[in-house]
Short mmCIF file of C-alpha atoms and ligand atoms in Angstrom, two decimals:
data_model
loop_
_atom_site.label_atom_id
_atom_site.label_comp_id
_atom_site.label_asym_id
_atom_site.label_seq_id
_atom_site.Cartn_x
_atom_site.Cartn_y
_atom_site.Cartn_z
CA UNK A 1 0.05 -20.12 1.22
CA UNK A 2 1.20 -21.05 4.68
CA UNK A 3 0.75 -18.04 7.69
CA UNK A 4 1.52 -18.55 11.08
CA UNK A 5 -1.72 -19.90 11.78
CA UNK A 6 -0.18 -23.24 10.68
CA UNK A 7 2.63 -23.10 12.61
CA UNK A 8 3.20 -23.95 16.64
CA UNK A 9 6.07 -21.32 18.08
CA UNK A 10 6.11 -23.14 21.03
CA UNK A 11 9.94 -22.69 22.22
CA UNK A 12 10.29 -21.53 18.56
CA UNK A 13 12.72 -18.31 17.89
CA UNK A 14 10.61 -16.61 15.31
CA UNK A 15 12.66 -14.29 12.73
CA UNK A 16 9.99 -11.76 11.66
CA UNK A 17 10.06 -9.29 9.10
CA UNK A 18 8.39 -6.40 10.19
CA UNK A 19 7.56 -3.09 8.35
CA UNK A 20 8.59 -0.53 11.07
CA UNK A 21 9.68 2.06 8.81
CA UNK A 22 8.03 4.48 10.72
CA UNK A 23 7.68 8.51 10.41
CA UNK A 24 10.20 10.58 12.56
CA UNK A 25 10.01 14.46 13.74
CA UNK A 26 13.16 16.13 14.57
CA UNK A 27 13.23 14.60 18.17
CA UNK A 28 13.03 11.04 16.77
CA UNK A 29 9.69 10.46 18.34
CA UNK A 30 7.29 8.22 15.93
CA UNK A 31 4.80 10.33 14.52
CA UNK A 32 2.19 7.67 13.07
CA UNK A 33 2.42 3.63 14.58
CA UNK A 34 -0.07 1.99 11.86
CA UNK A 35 3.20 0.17 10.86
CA UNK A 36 3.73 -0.98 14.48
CA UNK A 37 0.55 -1.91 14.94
CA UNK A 38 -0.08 -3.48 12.22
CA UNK A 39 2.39 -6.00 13.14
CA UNK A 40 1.09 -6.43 16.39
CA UNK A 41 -1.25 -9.30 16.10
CA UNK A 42 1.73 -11.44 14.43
CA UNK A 43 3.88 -10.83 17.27
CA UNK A 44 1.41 -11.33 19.85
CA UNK A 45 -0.08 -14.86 17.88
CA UNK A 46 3.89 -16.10 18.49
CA UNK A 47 3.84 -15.25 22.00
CA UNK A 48 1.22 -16.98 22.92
CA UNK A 49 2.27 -19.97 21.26
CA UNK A 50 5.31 -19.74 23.28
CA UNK A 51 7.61 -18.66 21.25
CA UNK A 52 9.75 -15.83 20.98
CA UNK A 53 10.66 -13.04 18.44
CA UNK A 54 13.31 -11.18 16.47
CA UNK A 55 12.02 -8.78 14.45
CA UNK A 56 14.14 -6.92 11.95
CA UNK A 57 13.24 -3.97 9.91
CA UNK A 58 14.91 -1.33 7.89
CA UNK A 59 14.15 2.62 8.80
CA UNK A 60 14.58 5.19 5.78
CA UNK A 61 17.35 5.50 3.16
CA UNK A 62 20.84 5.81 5.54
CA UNK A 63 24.05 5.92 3.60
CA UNK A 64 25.80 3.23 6.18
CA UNK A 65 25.34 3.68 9.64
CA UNK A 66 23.71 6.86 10.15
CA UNK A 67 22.70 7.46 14.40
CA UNK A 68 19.87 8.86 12.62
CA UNK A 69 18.27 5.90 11.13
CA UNK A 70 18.96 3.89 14.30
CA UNK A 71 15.92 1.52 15.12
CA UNK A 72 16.79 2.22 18.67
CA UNK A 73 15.03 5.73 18.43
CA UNK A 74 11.74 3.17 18.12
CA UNK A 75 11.96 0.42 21.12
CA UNK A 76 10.18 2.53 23.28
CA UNK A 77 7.05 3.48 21.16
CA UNK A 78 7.47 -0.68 19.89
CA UNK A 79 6.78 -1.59 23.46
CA UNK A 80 4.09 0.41 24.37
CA UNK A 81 2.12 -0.09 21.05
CA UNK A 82 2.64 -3.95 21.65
CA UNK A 83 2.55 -4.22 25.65
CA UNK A 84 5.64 -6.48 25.80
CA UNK A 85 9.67 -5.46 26.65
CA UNK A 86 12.12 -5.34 23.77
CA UNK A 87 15.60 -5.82 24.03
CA UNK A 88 17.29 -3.72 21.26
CA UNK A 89 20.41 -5.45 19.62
CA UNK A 90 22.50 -2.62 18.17
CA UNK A 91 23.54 -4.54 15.01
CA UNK A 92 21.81 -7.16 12.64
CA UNK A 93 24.36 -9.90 11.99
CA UNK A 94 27.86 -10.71 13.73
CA UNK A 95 28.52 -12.83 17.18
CA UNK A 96 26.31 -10.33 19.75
CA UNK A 97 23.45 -9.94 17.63
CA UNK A 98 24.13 -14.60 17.94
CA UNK A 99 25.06 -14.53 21.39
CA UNK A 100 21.18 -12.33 22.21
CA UNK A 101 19.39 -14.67 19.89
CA UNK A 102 20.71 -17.70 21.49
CA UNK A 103 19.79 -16.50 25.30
CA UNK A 104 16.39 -15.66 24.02
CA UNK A 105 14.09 -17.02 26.39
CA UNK A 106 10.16 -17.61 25.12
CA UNK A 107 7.89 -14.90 25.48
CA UNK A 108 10.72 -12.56 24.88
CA UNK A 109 11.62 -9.93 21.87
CA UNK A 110 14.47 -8.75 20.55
CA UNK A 111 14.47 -5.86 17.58
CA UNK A 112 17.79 -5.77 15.80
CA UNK A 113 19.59 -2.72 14.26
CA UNK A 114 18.58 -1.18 10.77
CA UNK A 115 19.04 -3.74 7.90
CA UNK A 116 19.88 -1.06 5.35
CA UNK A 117 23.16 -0.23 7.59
CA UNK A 118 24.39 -2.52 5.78
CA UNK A 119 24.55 -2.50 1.75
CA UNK A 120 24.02 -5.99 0.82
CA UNK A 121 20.41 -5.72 2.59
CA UNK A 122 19.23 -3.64 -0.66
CA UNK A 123 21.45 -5.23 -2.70
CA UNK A 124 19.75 -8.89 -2.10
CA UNK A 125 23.26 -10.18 -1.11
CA UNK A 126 23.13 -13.95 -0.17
CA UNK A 127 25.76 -14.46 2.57
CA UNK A 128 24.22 -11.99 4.69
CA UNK A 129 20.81 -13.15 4.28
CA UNK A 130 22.47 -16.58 5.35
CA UNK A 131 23.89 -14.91 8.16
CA UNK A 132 20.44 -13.56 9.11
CA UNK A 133 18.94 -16.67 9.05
CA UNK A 134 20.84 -17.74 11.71
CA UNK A 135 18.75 -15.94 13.90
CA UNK A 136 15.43 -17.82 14.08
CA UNK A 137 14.04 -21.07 14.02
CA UNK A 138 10.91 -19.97 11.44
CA UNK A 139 11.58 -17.15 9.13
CA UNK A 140 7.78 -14.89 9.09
CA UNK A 141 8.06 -12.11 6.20
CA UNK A 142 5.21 -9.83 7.18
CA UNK A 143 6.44 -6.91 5.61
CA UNK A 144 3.97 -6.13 2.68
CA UNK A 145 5.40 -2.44 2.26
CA UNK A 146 8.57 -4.06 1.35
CA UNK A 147 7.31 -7.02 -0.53
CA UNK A 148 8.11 -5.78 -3.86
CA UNK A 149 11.68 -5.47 -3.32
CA UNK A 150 14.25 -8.64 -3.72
CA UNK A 151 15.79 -7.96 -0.50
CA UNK A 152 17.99 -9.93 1.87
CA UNK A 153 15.99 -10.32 4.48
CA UNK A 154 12.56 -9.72 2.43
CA UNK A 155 13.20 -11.76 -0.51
CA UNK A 156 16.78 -13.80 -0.76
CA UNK A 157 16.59 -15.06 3.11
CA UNK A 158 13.58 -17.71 2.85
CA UNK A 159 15.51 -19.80 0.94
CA UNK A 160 17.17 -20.76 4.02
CA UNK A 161 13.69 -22.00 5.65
CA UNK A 162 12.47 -25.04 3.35
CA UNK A 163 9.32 -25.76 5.39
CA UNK A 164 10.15 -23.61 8.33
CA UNK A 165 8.87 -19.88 6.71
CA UNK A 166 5.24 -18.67 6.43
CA UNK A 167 3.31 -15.10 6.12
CA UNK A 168 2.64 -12.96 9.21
CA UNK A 169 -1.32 -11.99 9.69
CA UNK A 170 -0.85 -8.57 7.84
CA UNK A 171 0.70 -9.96 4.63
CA UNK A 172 -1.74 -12.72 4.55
CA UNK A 173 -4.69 -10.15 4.67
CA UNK A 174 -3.38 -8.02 1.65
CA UNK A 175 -2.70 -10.78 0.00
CA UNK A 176 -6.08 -12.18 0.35
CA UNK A 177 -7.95 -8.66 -0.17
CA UNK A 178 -6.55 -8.56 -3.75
CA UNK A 179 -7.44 -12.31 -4.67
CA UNK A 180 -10.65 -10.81 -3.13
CA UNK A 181 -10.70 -8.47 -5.82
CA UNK A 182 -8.25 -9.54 -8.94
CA UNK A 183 -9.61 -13.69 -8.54
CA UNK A 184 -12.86 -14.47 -6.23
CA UNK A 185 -14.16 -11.02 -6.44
CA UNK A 186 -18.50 -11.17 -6.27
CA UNK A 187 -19.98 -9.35 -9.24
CA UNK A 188 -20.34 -6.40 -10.81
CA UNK A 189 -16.79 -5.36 -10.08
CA UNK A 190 -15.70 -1.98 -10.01
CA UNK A 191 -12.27 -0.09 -10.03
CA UNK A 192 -12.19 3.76 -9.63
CA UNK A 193 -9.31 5.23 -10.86
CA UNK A 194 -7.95 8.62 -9.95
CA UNK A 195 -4.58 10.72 -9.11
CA UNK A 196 -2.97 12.68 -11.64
CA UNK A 197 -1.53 10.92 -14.65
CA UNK A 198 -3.04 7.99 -16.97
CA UNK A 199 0.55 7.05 -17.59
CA UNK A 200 1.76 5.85 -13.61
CA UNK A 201 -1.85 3.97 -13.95
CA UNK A 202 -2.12 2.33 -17.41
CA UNK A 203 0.07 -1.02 -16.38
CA UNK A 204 -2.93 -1.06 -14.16
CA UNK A 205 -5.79 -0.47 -15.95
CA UNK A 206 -4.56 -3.36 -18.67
CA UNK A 207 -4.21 -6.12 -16.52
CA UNK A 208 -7.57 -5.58 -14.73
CA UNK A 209 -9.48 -4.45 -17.75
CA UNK A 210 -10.55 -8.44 -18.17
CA UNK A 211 -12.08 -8.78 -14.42
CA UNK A 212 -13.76 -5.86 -13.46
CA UNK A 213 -17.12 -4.72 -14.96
CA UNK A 214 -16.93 -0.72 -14.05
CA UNK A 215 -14.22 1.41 -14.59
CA UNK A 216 -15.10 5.07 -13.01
CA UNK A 217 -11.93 7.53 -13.90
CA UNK A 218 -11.41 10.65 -12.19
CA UNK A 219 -8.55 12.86 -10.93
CA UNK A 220 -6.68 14.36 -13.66
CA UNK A 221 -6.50 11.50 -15.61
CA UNK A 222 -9.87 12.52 -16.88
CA UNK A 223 -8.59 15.21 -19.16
CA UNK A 224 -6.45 12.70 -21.36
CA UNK A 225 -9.38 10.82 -21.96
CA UNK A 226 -11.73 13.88 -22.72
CA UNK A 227 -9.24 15.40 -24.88
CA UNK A 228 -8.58 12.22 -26.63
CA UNK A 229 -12.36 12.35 -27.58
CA UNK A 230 -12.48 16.01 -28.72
CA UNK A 231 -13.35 17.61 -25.85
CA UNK A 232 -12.44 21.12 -24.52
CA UNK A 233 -10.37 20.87 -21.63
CA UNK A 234 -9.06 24.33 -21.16
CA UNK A 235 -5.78 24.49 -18.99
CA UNK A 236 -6.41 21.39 -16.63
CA UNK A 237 -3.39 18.66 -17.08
CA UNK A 238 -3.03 16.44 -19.82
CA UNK A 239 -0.54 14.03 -21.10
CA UNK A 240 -0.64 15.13 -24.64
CA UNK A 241 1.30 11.84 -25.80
CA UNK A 242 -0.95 9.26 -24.19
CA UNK A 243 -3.98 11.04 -26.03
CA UNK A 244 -3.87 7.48 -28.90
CA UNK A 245 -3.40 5.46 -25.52
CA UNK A 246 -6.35 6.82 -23.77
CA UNK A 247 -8.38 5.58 -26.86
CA UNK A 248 -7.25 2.47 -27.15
CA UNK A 249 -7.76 1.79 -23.66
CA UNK A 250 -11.72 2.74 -24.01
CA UNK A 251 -12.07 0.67 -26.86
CA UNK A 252 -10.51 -2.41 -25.33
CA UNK A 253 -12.88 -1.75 -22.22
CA UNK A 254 -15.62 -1.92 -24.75
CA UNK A 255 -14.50 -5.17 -26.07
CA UNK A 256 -14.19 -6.59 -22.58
CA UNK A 257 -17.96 -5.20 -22.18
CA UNK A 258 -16.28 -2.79 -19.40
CA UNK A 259 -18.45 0.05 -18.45
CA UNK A 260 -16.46 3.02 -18.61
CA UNK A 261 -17.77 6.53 -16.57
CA UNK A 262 -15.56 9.40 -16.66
CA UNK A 263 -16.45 12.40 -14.55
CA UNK A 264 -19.25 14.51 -16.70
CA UNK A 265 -18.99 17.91 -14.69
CA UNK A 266 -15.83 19.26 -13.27
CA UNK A 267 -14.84 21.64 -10.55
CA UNK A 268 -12.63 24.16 -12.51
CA UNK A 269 -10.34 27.00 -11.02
CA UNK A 270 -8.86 29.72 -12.73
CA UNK A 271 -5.35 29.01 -10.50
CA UNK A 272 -4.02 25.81 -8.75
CA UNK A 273 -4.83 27.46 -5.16
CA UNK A 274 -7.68 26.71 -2.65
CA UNK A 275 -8.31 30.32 -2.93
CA UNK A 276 -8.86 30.35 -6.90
CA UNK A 277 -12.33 31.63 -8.21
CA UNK A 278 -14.51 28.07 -8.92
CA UNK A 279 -17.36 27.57 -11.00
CA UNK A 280 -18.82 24.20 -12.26
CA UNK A 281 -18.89 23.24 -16.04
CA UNK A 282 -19.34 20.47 -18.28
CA UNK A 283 -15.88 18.37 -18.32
CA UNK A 284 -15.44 18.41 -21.93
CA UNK A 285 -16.39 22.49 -22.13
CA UNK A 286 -13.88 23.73 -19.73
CA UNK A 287 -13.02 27.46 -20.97
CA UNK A 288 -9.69 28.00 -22.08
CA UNK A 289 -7.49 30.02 -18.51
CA UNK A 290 -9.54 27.91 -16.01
CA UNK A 291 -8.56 23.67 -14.96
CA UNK A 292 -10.52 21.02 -13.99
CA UNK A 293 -9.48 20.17 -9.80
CA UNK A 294 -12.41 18.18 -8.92
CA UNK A 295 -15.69 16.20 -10.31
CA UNK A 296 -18.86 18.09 -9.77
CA UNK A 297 -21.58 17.25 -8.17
CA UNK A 298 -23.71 15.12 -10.94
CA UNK A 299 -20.64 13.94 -11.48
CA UNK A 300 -20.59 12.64 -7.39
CA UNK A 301 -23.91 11.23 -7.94
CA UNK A 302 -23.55 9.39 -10.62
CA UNK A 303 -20.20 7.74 -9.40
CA UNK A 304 -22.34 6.73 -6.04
CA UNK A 305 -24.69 5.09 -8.03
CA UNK A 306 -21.87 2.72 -9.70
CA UNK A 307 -20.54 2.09 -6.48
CA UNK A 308 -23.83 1.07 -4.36
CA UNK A 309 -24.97 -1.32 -7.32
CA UNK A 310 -21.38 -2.69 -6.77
CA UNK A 311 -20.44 -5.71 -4.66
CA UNK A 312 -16.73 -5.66 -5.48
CA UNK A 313 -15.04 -2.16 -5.07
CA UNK A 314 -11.44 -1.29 -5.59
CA UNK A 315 -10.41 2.50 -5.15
CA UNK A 316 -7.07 4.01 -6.19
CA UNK A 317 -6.68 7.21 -6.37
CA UNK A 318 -8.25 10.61 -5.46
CA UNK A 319 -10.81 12.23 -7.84
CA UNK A 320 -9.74 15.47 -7.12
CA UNK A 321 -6.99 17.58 -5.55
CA UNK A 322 -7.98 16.17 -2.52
CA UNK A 323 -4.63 18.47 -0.63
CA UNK A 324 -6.80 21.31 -0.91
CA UNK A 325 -10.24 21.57 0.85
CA UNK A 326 -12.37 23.36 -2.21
CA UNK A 327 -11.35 19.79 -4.64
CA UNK A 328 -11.69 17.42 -2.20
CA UNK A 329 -15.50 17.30 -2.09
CA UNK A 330 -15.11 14.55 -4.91
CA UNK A 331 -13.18 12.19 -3.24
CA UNK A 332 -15.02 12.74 -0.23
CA UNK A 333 -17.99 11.96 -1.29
CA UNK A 334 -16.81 8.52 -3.16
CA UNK A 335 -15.05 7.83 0.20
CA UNK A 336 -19.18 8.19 1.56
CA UNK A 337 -20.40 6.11 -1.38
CA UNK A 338 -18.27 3.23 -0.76
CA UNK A 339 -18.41 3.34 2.78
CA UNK A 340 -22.39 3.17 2.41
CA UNK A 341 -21.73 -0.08 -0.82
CA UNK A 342 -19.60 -1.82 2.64
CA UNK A 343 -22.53 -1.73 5.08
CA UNK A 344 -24.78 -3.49 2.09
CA UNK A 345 -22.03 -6.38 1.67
CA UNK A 346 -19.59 -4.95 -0.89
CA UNK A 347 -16.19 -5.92 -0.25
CA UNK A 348 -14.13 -2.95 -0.44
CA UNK A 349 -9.67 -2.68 -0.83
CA UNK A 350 -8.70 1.18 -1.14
CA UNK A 351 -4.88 0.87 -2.07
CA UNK A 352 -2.22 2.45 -3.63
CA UNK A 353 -0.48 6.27 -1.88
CA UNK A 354 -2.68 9.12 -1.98
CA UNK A 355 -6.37 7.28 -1.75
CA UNK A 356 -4.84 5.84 1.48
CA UNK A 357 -3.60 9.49 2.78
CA UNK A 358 -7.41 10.18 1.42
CA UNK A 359 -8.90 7.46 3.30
CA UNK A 360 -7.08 8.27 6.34
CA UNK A 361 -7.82 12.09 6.55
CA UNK A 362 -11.50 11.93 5.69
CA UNK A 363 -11.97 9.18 8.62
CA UNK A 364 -13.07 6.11 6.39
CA UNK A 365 -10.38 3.76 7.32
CA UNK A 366 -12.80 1.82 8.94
CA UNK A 367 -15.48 2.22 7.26
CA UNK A 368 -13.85 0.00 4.16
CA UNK A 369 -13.14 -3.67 4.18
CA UNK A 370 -9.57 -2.92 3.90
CA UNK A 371 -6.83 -0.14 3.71
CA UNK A 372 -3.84 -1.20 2.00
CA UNK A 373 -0.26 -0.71 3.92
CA UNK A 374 1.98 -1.11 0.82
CA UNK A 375 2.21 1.45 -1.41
CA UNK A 376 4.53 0.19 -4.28
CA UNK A 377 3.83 -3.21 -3.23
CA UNK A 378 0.04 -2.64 -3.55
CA UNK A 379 0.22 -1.04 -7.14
CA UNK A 380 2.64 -4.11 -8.61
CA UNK A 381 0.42 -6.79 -7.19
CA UNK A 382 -2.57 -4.42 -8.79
CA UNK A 383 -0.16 -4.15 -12.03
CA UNK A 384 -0.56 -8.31 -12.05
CA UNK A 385 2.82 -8.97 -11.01
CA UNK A 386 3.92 -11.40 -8.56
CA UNK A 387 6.00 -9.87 -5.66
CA UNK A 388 9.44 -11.40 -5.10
CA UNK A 389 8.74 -11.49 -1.30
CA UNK A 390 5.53 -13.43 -2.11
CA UNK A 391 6.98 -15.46 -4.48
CA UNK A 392 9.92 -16.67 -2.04
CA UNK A 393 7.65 -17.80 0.22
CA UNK A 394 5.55 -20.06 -2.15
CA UNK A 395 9.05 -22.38 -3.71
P1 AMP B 1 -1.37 9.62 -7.93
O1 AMP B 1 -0.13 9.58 -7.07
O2 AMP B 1 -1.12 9.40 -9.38
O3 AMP B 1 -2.48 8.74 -7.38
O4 AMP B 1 -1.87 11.12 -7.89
C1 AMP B 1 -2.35 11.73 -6.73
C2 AMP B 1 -2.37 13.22 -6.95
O5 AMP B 1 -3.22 13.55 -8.02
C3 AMP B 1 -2.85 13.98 -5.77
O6 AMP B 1 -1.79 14.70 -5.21
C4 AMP B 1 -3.91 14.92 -6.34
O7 AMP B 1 -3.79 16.25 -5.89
C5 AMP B 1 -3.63 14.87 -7.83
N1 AMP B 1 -4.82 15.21 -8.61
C6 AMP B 1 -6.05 14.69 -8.49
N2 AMP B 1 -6.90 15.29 -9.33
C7 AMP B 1 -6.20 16.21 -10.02
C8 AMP B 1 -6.53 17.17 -11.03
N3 AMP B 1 -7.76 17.27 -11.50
N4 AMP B 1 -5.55 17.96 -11.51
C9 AMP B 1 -4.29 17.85 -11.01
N5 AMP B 1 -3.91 16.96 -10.06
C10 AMP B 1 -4.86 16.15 -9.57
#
């Protein structure tokens, strides 16, 4: 795996795939930068080699060339999260967008219009990733959030680059925080599991079911799994057609000598609202009118317990509805638990959506070895699969 570590960009135009598809309020003002500065120290590494850089990026889901979706709403917030001028090039192919590249002078950055204004971005078309790669010298995906998409300029473009394309720092560190996990992971291993349904997690839980040693479940996933084994469950949610699945998957975690620990006392409210009347109960006695919205506090303890005996700690997923503040006590205190396995040694990777929004809103984002930035892309590489994006990099 090459990353720009083993490349010079002295008087090199570097054509970098960036992940700036930032959040927007209704004045077009960026409301959170992580994807900006995440990207930062990749820019800044091709400076100071003396090169320069293009970045490129696509911005939400126009329908053509919507003013809207206009990168340009971003330049200024891009240069003061990254301390250099950008020049904005209001398209992404075409004779100006050539005639800006080719005056590029080192130390310099240009960002080019949205890619998704045009069609054949999405639609992995081939002479317009050509036509992209006219714009740089080395081609530098470092766009995990987009990874998992066979995109022009994610995917389709690096054929263009034999020996001239390579990772950016941020795709190289997810990359290596799930071999960290999924390959060169330090025992015992353990994967907690939460969010709502077994089914969005079982291509998941199958492909690491062979590498991990604990397997905590919460979030309302649990119910499947205590219904499956005869429990009461009252009214919490339940996939009543993945009731056979949810066995086989504990007996296949048995053959694999995976410890399994579901949640043993729940949280239960007699309505899905913060203000609902709570009581804790035994997870597979929940009375009939109330649902399970959080683990309970043995429940908590026992979870830490896995965790700090753990030196290899993935977490996706909330054990609770984390949203409202009476069920998030849960996740909270897993969030505590494997901030407290870190500061032993444990190497910790919290991907995947909501854990992340979890991560982020209880303040443990740096309390963790790492926070995922891909969504999708984090769950397929967690499925097993190779990303397209990764995979054009490495033929
Ligand atoms: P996912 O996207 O599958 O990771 O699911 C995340 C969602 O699961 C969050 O919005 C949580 O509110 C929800 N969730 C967690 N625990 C429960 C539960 N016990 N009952 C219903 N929803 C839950």
């Amino acid at each position: 795996m090459k990353t720009i570590n083993d490349f010079d960009f002295n008087n090199k135009k570097a054509l970098v795939r960036v992940d700036f598809n930032v959040p927007l309020n209704s004045s077009f003002e960026v409301t959170d930068t992580t994807r900006i500065l995440t990207a930062k120290p990749t820019i800044l590494k091709i400076l100071e080699d003396g090169g320069s850089c293009v970045l490129m990026s696509h911005l939400g889901r126009p329908k053509g060339k919507q003013n809207e979706f206009s990168l340009q709403h971003i330049v200024k917030q891009v240069e003061d999260s990254i301390g250099v001028a950008v020049t904005f090039v209001p398209d992404s192919i075409g004779d100006y967008a050539q005639q800006q590249v080719d005056n590029l002078q080192t130390g310099e950055v240009l960002l080019l219009e949205n890619l998704r204004f045009y069609e054949q971005e999405q639609a992995g078309d081939i002479v317009f990733a050509e036509h992209l790669s006219k714009l740089g010298d080395i081609y530098v995906n470092d766009a995990f959030g987009t990874a998992h998409r066979a995109h022009a300029s994610t995917t389709i473009i690096a054929q263009f680059f034999e020996n001239r394309k390579c990772f950016g720092l941020l795709m190289a560190k997810e990359i290596d925080s799930i071999k960290k996990v999924m390959e060169t992971g330090n025992k015992p291993i353990t994967a907690i599991l939460g969010g709502a349904k077994v089914s969005s997690k079982i291509t998941i839980i199958n492909h690491i079911l062979d590498k991990i040693d604990h397997l905590i479940i919460g979030g309302g996933m649990t119910f499947t799994f205590i219904k499956a084994q005869g429990g009461q469950i009252g009214n919490s949610l339940v996939e009543d057609d993945k009731l056979d699945l949810a066995l086989e998957i504990l007996s296949k975690a048995k053959q694999n000598n995976v410890q399994v620990h579901l949640p043993i006392d729940a949280v239960v409210a007699n309505t899905f609202s913060n203000d609902a009347d709570t009581k804790i109960v035994n997870t597979n006695q929940i009375p009939k009118g109330w649902m399970g919205l959080d683990v309970g506090i043995e429940t908590q303890k026992e979870f830490a317990k896995v965790v700090l005996n753990s030196k290899t700690i993935l977490w996706n997923g909330p054990l609770g509805v984390f949203e409202m503040e009476n069920f998030a006590n849960g996740t909270i205190a897993l969030g505590q638990a494997i901030a407290k396995a870190t500061k032993l040694g444990a190497f910790s990777l919290v991907g995947g959506g909501d854990s992340v929004a979890a991560v982020k809103q209880f303040g443990f984002q740096n309390k963790v070895s790492y926070v995922s930035t891909g969504g999708g892309a984090m769950l397929e590489s967690l499925e097993g699969k190779i990303l397209p994006g990764v995979k054009a990099m490495l033929t």
